Short mmCIF file of C-alpha atoms and ligand atoms in Angstrom, two decimals:
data_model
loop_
_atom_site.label_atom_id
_atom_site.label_comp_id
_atom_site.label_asym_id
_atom_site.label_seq_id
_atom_site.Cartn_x
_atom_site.Cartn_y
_atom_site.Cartn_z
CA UNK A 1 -23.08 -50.39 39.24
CA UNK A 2 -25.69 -47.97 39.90
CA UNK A 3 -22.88 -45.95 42.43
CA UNK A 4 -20.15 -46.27 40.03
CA UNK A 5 -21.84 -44.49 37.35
CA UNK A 6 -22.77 -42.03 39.39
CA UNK A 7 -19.36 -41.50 40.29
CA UNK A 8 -18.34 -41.22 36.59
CA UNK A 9 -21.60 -39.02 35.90
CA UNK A 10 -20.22 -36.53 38.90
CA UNK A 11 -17.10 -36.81 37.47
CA UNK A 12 -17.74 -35.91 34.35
CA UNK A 13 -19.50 -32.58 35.52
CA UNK A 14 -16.54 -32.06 37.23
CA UNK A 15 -14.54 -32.39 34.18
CA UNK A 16 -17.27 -29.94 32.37
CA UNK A 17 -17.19 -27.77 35.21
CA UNK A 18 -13.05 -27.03 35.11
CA UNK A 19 -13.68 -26.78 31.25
CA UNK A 20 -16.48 -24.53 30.98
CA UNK A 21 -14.62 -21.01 31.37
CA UNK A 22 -11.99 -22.17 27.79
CA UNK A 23 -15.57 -23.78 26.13
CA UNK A 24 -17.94 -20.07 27.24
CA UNK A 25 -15.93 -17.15 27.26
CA UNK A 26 -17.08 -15.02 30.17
CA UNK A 27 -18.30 -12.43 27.81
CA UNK A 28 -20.49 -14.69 26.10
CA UNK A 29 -22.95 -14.42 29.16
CA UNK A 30 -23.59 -11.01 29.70
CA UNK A 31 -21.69 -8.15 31.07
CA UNK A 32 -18.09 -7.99 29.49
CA UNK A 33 -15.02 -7.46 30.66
CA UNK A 34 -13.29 -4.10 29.62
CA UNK A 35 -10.47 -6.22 27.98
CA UNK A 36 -12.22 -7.80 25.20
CA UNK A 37 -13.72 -4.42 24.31
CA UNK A 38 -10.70 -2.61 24.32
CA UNK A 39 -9.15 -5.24 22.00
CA UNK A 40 -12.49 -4.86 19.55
CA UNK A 41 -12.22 -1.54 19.94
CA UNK A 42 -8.94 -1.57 18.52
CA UNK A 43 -9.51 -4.11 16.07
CA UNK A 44 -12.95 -2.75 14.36
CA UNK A 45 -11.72 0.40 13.47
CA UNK A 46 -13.52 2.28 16.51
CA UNK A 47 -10.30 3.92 17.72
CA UNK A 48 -9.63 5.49 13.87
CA UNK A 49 -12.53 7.81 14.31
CA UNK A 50 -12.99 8.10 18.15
CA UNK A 51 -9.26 8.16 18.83
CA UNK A 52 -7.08 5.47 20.85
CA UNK A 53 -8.13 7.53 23.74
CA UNK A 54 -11.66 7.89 23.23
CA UNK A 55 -10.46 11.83 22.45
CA UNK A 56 -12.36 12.09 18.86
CA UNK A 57 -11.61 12.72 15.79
CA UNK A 58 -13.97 12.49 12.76
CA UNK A 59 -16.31 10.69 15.35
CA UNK A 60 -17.43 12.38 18.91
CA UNK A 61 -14.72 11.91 22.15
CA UNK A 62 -15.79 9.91 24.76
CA UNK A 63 -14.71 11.29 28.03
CA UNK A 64 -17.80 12.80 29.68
CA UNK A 65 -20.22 12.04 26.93
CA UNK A 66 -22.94 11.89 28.37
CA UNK A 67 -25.08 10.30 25.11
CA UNK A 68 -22.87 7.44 26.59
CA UNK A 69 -25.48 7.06 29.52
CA UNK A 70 -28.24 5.30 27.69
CA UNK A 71 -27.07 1.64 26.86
CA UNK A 72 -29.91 1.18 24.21
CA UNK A 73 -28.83 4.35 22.00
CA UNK A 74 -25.02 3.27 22.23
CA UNK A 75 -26.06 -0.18 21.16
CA UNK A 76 -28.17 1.41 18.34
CA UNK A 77 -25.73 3.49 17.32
CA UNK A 78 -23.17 0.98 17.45
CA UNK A 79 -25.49 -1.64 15.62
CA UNK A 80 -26.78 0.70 12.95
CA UNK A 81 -24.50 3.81 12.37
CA UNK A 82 -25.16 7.04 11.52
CA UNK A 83 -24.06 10.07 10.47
CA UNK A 84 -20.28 8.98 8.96
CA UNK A 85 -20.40 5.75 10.83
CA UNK A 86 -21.09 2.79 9.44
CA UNK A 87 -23.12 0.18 11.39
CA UNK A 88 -21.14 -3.17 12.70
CA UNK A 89 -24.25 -5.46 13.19
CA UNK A 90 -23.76 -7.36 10.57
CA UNK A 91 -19.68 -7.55 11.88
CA UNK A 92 -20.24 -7.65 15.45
CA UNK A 93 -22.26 -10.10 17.56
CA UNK A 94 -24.17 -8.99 20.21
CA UNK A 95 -21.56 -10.36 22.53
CA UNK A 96 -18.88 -7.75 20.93
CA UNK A 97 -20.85 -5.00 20.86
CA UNK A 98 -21.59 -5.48 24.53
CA UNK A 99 -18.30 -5.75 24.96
CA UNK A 100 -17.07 -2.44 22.88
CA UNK A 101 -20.33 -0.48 24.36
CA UNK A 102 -19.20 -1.35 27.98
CA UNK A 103 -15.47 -0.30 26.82
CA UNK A 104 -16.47 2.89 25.86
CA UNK A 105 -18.98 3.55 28.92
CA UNK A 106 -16.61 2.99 31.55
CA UNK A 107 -13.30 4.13 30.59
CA UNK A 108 -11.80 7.67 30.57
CA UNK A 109 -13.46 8.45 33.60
CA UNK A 110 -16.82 7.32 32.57
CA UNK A 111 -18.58 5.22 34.76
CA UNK A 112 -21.59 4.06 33.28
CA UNK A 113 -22.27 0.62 34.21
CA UNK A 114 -21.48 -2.49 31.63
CA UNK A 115 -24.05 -3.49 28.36
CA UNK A 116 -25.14 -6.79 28.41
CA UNK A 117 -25.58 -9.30 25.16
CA UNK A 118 -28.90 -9.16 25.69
CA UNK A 119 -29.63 -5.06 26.14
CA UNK A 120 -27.87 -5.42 22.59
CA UNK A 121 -30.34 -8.07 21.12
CA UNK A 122 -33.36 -6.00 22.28
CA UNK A 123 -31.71 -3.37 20.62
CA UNK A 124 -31.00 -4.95 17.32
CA UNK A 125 -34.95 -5.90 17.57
CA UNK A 126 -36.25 -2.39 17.79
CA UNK A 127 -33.84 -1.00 15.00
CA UNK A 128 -34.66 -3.95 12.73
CA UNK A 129 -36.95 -2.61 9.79
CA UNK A 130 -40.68 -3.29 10.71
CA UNK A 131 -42.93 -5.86 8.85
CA UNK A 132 -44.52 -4.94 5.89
CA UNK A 133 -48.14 -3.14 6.78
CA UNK A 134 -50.97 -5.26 6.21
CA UNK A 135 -52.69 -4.27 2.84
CA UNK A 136 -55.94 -1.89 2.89
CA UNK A 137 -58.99 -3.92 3.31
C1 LIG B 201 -15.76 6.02 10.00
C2 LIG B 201 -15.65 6.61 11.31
C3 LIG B 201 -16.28 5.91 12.50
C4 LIG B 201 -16.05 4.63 12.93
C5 LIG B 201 -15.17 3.55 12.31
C6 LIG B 201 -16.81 4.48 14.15
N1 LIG B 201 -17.49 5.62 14.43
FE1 LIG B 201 -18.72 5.91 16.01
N2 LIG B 201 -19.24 7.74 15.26
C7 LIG B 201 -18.70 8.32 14.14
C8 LIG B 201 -19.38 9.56 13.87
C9 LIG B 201 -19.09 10.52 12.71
C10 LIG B 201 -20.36 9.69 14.87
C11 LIG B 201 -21.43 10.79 15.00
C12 LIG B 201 -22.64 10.25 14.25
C13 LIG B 201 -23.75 11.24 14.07
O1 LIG B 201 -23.48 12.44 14.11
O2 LIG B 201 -24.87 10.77 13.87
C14 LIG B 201 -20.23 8.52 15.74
C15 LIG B 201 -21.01 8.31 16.87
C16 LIG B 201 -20.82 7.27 17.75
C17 LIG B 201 -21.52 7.12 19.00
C18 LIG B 201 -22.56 8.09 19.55
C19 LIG B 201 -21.79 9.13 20.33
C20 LIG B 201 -22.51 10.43 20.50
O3 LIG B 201 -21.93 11.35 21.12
O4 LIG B 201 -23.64 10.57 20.02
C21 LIG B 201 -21.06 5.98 19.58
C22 LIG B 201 -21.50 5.40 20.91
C23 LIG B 201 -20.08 5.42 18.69
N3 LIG B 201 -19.96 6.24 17.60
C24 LIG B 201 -19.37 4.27 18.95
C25 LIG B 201 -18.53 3.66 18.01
C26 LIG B 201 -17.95 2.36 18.19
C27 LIG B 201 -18.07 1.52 19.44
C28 LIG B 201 -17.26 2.07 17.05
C29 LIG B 201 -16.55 0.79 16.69
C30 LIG B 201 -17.33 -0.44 16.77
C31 LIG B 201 -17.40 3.22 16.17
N4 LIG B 201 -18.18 4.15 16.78
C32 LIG B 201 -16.83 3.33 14.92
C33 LIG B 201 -17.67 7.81 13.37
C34 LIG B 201 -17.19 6.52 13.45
#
């Protein structure tokens, strides 16, 4: 008894195991592939102001920008806005804004290295408004 359930236990994490990659989408854990960013950013408007190329427009171009290089900013930006942009953290999850950041940082030529879910989190912490000060004694 005590083998044969162990045998359906082990093949059950099998089972879990062949299913996990359809269940967790790779760029649900971290770095992202340059894929999914691309296709967000298509799909979240990115490419209207920075181009289809990354070459600019109303926005700054991408190739050789070099206030690409520092993955906190580019999630800040990304999360918050500024200037004409308008912030996407309340349409983005941290996993698509990993995934958009790391688009933009290593394509064109640019070869900064990929934005994880979590570098945008910490980011999203920093930006988000600070508690109330405590009242004067
Ligand atoms: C409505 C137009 C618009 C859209 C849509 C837009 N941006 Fe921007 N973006 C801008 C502008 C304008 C700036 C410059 C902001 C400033 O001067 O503060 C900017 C700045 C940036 C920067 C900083 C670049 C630098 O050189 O400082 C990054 C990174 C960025 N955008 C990424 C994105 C991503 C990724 C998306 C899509 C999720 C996006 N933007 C969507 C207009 C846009």
């Amino acid at each position: 008894m005590r083998s044969r359930a162990h045998a359906l236990a082990a093949g059950f994490a099998a089972t879990a195991l062949t299913l996990s990659p359809i269940a967790l989408p790779a760029w649900g854990q971290g770095a992202a592939p340059a894929g999914d960013g691309a296709a967000i950013y298509n799909s979240a408007g990115c490419s209207g102001c920075h181009g289809a190329n990354g070459e600019g427009g109303l926005g700054p171009s991408f190739p050789g920008n070099a206030n690409l290089a520092d993955a906190a900013i580019v999630a800040s930006q990304i999360i918050n806005g500024g200037g004409e942009m308008p912030g996407f953290g309340d349409t983005l999850d941290d996993a698509a804004i990993a995934a958009v950041a790391t688009y933009i940082r290593g394509t064109w030529g640019n070869t900064f290295p990929p934005v994880t879910a979590e570098e945008v989190a910490a980011a999203r912490a920093a930006s988000a408004p600070a508690a109330p000060a405590a009242p004067a004694p």
